[in-house]
Short mmCIF file of C-alpha atoms in Angstrom, two decimals:
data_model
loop_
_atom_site.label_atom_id
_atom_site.label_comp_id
_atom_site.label_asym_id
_atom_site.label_seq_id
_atom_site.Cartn_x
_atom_site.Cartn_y
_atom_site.Cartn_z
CA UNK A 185 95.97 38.36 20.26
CA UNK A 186 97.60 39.31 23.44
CA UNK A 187 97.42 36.49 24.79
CA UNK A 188 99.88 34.82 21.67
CA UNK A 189 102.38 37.80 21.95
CA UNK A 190 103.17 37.13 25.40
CA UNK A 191 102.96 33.25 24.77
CA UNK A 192 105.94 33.68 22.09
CA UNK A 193 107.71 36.28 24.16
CA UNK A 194 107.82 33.24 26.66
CA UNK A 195 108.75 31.12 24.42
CA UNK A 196 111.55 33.42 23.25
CA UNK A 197 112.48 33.97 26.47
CA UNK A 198 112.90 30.52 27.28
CA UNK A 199 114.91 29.48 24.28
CA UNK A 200 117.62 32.60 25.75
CA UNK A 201 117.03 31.37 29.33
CA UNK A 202 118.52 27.73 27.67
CA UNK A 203 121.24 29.31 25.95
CA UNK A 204 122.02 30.79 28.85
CA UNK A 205 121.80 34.42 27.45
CA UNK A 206 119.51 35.66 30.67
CA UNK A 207 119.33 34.37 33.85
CA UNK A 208 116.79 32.31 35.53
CA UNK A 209 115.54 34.64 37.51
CA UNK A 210 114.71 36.78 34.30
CA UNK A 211 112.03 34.51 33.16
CA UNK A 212 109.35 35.73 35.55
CA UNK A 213 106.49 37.61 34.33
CA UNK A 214 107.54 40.95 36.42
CA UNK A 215 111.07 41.24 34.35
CA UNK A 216 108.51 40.14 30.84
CA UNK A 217 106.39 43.10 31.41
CA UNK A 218 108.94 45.41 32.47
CA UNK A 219 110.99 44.42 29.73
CA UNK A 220 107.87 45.48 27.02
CA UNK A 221 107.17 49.06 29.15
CA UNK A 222 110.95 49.69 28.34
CA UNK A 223 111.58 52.13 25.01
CA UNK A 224 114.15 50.19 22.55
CA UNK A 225 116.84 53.02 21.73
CA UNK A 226 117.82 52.46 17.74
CA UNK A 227 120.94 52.34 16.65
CA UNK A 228 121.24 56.11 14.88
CA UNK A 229 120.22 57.31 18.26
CA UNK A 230 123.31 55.30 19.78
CA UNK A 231 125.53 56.64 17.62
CA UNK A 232 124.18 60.56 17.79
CA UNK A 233 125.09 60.17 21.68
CA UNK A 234 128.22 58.39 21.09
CA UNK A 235 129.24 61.32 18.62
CA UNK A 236 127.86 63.41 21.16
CA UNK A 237 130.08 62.31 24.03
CA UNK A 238 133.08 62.31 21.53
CA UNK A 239 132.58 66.00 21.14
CA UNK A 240 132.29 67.14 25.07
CA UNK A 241 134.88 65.06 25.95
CA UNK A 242 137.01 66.91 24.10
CA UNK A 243 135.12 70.05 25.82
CA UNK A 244 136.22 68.48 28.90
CA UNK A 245 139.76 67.51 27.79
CA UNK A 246 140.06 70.95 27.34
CA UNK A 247 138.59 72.22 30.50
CA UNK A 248 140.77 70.16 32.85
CA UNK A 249 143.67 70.56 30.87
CA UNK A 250 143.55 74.38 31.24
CA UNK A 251 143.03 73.39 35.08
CA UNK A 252 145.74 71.36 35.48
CA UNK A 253 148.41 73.09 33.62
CA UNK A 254 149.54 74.87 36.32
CA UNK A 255 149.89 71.86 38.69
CA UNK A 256 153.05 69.67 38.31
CA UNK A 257 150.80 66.81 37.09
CA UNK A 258 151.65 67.09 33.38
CA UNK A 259 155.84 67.09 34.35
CA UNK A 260 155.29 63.74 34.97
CA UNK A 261 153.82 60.37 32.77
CA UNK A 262 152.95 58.85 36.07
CA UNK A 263 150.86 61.64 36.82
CA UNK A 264 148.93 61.91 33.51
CA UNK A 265 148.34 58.20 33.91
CA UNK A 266 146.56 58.38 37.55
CA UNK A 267 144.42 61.64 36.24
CA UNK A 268 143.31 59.27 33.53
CA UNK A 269 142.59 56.28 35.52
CA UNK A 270 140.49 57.64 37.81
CA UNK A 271 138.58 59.32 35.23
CA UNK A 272 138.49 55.96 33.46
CA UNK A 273 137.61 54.29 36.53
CA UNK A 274 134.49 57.29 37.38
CA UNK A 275 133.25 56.16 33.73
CA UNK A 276 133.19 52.69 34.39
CA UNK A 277 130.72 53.32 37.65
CA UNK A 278 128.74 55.72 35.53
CA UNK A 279 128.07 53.33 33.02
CA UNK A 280 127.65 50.26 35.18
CA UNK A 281 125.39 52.60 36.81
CA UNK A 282 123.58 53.48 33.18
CA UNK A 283 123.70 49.98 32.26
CA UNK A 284 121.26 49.06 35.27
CA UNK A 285 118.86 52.47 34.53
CA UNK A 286 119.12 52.28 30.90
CA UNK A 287 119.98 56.52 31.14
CA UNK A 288 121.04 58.05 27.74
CA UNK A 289 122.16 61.23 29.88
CA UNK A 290 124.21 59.32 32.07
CA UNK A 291 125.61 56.81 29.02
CA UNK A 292 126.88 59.92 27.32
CA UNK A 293 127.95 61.48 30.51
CA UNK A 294 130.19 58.33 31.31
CA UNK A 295 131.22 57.98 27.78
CA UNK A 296 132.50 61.48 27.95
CA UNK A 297 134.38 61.10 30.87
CA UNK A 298 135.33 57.93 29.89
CA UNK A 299 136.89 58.80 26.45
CA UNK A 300 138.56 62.17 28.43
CA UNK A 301 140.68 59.29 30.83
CA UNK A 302 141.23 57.51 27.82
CA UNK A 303 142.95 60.21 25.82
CA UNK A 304 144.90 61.12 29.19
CA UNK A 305 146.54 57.58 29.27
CA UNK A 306 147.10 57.48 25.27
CA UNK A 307 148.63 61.26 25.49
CA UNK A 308 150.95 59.82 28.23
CA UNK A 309 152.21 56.30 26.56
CA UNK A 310 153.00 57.68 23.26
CA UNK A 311 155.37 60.81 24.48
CA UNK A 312 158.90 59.83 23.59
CA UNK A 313 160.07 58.86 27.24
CA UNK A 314 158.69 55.32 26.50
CA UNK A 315 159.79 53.31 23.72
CA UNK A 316 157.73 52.95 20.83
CA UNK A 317 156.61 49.04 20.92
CA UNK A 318 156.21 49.20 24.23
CA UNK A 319 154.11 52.18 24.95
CA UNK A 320 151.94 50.54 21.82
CA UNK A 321 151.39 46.94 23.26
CA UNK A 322 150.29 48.78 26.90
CA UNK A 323 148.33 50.82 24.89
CA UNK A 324 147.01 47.86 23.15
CA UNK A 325 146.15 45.57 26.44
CA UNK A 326 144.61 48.67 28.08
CA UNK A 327 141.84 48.60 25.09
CA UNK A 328 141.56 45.43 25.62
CA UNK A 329 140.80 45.50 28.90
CA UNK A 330 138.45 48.35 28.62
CA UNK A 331 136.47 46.50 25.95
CA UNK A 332 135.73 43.80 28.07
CA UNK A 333 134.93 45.85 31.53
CA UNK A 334 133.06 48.78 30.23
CA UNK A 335 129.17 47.86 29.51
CA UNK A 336 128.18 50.01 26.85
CA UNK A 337 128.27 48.80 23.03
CA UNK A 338 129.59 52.02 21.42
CA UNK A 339 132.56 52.56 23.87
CA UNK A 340 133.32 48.73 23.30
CA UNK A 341 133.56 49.34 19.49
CA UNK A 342 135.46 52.43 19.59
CA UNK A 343 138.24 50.67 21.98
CA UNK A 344 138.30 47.25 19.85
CA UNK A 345 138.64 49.60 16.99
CA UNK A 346 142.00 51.02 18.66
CA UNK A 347 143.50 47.78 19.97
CA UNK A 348 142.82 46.52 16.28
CA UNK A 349 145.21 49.58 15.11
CA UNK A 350 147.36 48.96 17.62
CA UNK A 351 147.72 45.39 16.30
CA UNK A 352 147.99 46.36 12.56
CA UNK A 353 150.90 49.28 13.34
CA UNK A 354 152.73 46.73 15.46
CA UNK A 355 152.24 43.84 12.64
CA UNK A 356 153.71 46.94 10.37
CA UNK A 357 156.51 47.79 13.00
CA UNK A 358 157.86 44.57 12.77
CA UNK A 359 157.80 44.43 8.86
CA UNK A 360 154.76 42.22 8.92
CA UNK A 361 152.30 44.64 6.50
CA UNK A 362 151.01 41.83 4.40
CA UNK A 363 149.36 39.95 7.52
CA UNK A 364 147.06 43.09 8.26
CA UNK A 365 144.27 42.03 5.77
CA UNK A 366 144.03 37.97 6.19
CA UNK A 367 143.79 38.57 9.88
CA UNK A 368 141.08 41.13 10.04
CA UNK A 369 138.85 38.87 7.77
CA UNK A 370 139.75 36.06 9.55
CA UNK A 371 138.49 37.70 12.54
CA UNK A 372 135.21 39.60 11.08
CA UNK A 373 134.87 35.59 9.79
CA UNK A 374 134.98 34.38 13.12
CA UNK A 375 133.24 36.61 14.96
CA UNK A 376 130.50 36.90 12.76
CA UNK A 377 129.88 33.59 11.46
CA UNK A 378 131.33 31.47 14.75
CA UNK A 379 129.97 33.48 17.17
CA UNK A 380 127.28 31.40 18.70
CA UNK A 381 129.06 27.98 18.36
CA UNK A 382 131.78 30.03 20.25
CA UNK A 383 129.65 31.52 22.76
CA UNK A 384 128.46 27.81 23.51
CA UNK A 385 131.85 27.01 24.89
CA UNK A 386 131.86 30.21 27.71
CA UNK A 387 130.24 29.42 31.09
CA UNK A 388 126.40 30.32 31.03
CA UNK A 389 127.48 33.00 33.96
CA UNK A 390 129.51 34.79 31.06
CA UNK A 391 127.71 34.26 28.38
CA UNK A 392 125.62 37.01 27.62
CA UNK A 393 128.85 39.56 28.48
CA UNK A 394 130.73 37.74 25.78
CA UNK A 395 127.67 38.16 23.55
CA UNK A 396 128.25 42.06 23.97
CA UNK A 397 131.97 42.27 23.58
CA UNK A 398 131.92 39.52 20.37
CA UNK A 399 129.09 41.62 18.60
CA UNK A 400 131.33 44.98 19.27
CA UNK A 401 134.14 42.99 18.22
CA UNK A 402 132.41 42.01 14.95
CA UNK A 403 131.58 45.56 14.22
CA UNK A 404 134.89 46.55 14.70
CA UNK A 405 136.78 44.09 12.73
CA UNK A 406 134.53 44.65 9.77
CA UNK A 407 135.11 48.62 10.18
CA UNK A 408 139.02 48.23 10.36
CA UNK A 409 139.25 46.05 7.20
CA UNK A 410 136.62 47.99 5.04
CA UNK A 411 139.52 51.23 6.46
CA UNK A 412 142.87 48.92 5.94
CA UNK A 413 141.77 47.36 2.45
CA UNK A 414 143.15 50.19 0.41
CA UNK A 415 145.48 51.93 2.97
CA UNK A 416 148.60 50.79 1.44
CA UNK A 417 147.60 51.10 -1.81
CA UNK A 418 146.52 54.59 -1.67
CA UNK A 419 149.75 55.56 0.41
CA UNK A 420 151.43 54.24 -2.27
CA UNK A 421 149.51 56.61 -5.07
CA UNK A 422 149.87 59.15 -2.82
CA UNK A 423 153.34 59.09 -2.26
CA UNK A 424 153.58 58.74 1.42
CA UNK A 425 155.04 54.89 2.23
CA UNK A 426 157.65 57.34 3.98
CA UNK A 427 155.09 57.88 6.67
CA UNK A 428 154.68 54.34 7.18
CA UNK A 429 158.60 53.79 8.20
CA UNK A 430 160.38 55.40 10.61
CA UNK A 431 163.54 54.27 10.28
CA UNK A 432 164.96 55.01 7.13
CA UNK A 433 164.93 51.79 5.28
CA UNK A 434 163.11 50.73 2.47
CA UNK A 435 159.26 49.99 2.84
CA UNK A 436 157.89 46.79 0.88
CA UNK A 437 154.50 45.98 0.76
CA UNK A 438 153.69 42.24 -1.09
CA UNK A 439 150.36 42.84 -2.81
CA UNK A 440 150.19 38.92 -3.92
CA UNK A 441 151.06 37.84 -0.37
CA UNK A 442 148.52 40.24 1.09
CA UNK A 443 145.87 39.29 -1.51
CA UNK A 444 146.63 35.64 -1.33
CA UNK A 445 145.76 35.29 2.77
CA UNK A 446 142.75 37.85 2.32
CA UNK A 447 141.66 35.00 -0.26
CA UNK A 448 142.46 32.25 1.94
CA UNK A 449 140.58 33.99 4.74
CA UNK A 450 137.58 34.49 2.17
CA UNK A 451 137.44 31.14 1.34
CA UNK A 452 137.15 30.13 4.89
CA UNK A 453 133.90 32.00 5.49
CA UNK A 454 132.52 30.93 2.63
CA UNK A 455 133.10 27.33 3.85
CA UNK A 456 131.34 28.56 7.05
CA UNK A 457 128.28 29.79 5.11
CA UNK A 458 128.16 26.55 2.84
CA UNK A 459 127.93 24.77 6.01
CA UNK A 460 125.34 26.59 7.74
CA UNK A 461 123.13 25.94 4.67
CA UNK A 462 124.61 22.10 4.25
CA UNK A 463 126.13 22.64 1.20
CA UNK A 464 129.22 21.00 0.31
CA UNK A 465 132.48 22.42 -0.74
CA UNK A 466 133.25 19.59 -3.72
CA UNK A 467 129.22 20.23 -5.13
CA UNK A 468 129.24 22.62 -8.53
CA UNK A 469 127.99 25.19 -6.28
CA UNK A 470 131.29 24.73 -4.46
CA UNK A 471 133.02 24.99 -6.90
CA UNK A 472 131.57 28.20 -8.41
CA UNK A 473 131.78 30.15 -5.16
CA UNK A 474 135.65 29.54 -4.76
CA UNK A 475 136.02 30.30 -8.63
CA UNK A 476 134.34 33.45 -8.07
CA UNK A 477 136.58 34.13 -5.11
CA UNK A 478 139.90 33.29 -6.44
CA UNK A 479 138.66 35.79 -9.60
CA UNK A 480 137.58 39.07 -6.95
CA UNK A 481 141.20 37.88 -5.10
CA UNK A 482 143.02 38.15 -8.44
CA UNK A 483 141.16 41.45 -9.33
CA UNK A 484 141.14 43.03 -6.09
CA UNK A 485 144.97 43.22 -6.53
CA UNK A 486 144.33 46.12 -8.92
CA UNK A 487 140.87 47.13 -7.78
CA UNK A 488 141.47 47.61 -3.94
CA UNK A 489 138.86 46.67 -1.63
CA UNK A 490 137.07 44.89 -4.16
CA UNK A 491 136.95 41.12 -2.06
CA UNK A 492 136.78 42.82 1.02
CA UNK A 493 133.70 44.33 0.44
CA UNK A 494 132.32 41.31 -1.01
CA UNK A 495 132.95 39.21 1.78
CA UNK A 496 131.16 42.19 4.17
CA UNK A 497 127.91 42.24 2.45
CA UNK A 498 127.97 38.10 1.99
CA UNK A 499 128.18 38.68 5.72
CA UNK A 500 126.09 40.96 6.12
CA UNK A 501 122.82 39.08 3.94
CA UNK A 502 124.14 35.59 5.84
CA UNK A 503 123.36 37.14 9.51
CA UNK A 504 120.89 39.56 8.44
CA UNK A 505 122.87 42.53 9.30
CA UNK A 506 121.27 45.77 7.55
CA UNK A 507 123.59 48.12 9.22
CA UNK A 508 127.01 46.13 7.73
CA UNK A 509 125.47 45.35 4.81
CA UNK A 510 125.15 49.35 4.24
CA UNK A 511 128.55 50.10 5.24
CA UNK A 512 129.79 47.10 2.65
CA UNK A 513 127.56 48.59 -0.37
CA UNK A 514 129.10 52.36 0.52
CA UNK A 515 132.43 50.89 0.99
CA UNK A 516 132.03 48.98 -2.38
CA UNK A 517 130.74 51.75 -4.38
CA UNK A 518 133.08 54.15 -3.17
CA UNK A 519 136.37 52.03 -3.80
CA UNK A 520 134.77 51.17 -7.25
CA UNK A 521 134.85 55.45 -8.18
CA UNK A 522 137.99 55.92 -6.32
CA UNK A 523 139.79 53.41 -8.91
CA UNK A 524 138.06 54.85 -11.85
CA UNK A 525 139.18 58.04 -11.12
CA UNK A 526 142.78 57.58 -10.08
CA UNK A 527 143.22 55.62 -13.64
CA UNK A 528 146.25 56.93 -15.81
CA UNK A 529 144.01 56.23 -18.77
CA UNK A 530 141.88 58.86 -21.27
CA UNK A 531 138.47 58.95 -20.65
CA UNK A 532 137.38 57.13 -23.51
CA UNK A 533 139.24 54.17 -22.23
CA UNK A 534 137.32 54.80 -18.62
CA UNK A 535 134.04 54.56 -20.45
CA UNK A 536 134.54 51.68 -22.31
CA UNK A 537 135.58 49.67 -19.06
CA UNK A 538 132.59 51.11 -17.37
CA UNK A 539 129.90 49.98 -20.37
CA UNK A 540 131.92 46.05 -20.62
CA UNK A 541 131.15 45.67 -16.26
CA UNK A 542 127.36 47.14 -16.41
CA UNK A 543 127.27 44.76 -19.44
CA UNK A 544 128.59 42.14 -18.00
CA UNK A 545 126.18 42.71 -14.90
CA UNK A 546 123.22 42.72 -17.05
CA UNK A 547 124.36 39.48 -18.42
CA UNK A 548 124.65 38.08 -14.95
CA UNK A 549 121.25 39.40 -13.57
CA UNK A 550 119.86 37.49 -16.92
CA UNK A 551 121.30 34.26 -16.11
CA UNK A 552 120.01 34.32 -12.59
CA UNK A 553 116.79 35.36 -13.62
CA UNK A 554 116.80 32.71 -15.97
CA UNK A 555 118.78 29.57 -14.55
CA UNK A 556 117.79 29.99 -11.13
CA UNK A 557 114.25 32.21 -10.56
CA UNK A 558 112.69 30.09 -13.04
CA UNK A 559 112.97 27.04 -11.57
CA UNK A 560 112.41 28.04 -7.97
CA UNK A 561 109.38 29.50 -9.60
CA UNK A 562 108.67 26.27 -11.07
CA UNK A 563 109.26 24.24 -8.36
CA UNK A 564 106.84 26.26 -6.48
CA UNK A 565 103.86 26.36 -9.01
CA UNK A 566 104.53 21.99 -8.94
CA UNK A 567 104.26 22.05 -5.14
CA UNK A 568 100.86 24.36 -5.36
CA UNK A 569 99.22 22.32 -8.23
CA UNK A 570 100.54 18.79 -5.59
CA UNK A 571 99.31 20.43 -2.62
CA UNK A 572 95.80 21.44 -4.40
CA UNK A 573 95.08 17.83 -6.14
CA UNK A 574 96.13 16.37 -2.69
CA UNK A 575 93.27 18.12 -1.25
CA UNK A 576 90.57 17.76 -3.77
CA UNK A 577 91.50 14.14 -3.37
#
């Protein structure tokens, strides 16, 4: 028995070494049974100490600020900006440092300091002695930069998650709203469903780094457009497209236009799935898939959120992902109460719509069960009866 564990853990390890996700030197048997002594950390533990370095570096923020205030660092931007590069750059060694040890302490000692130097250089581009756009697009490259440096999954999410806002408030500064949605699917599309057909392009050197920073940046696009799917919407129920301009003219958001490249970015992953499972576009399956897309488009125009979450969870069962397929079910049920609830409409009206969708669910389960179980049931209990006269024969 132990014997065929290790033989398939060779295997697997030979099917990354020709990927060129692990080196060749990582193929001995040394690395295979150090590898197995190691403890995998889950993922709720990686985000305890990743909430737990976001609250003491704030502790810290605090402590060296109170230090520093009496120096003449804080007078100056240029002097904000070296105190938080070098405690960037003292993060960075930590977790290269935890990256090698595989140290929890030391991963949430370095994301501490880390996120401290971070909030340094952010405090110091967005005072008012640099211009607006420009402090945002430094901003913006620095993230970027920091995502693909720093070797620690949670840090490279949280950063990819700023340069992403930093790229939505400067497609908004420049009157460009509507582009916000179409591009964040396109990208959770991408990096999600293209991400090993991509990866095969990147020198094998690189390869497995890129594998880290796409998988953040797949996380991170999915989080930002499960966030930006109803932002605009619900500023504008609550009153406060104000907030979103800041220079006194008139704000304009184009729900079709917005809607319309969400649905065109939709469409394109679901040409990516049909492919992976050699299905073609012009079959009636096809057809029913963009159908049913073009109808959650249409809708989602009054129901915010309502393709976006879709396409997250079609993601999600595609790649197997139980972690964004949760998020897209919370998101989805939570978007579906929040437009119940904000409808201008008496509750006997709300309860009516509510019976005519779990209706119209019920109806839908029955059709699968029907149409489709029945004859992959069938198809099976033929194959069983084949396979059994094939071998009496």
């Amino acid at each position: 028995m132990t014997n065929d564990m290790n033989d398939e853990q060779r295997r697997r390890l030979l099917l990354l070494q020709q990927h060129g996700f692990i080196n060749e030197q990582n193929g001995n048997d040394s690395l295979l049974n150090q590898t197995e002594s190691e403890e995998h950390t889950p993922w709720f533990i990686n985000i305890l100490f990743g909430f737990s370095g976001i609250f003491a570096s704030l502790l810290f923020i605090g402590f060296l600020t109170l230090i520093l205030f009496e120096t003449e660092i804080f007078d100056s931007i240029i002097g904000v900006l070296v105190t938080g590069g070098i405690l960037s750059a003292i993060g960075w060694s930590l977790f290269y440092n935890a990256h090698l040890r595989h140290s929890p302490f030391w991963n949430s000692l370095a994301f501490a300091i880390t996120i401290a130097g971070q909030g340094y250089i952010a405090f110091a581009l967005l005072t008012n002695e640099i211009e607006q756009p420009v402090s945002v697009i430094i901003l913006l490259l620095i993230q970027l930069f920091m995502t693909i440096v720093m070797p620690n999954f949670i840090y490279r999410l949280l950063s990819a998650m700023v340069a992403l806002g930093c790229v939505i408030y400067l497609l908004n500064f420049y009157y460009l709203p509507e582009l916000s949605l179409g591009l964040l699917a396109l990208m959770t599309a991408v990096a999600n469903l293209q991400r090993y057909s991509i990866l095969q392009r990147i020198s094998v050197k690189w390869r497995s780094a890129a594998f880290d920073i796409s998988k953040a940046l797949s996380y991170a696009s999915a989080l930002m457009l499960l966030s930006i799917s109803v932002y605009f919407i619900a500023a504008e129920y609550g009153g406060s497209f104000d907030s979103l301009d800041s220079y006194g003219d008139t704000f304009s958001y184009n729900y079709y236009l917005a809607q319309g490249l969400l649905t065109l970015a939709s469409l394109y992953a679901a040409l990516l799935i049909l492919k992976r499972y050699q299905v073609k576009l012009l079959s009636a399956a096809g057809f029913i898939i963009v159908f049913a897309i073009a109808i959650l488009g249409i809708m989602s125009i009054y129901v915010s959120g309502l393709l976006t979450t879709s396409l997250i969870i079609v993601i999600a069962v595609a790649n197997s992902q139980r972690v964004l397929l949760g998020l897209g079910i919370t998101a989805l049920v939570g978007y579906i109460f929040w437009y119940y609830y904000q409808l201008d409409t008496s509750l006997l009206v709300k309860s009516a719509s509510m019976l005519s969708i779990g209706i119209g669910l019920l109806l839908m389960r029955w059709l699968l069960i029907k149409r489709y179980f029945s004859i992959s049931k069938g198809s099976g209990e033929a194959l069983t009866v084949a396979n059994e006269k094939e071998r009496l024969s």
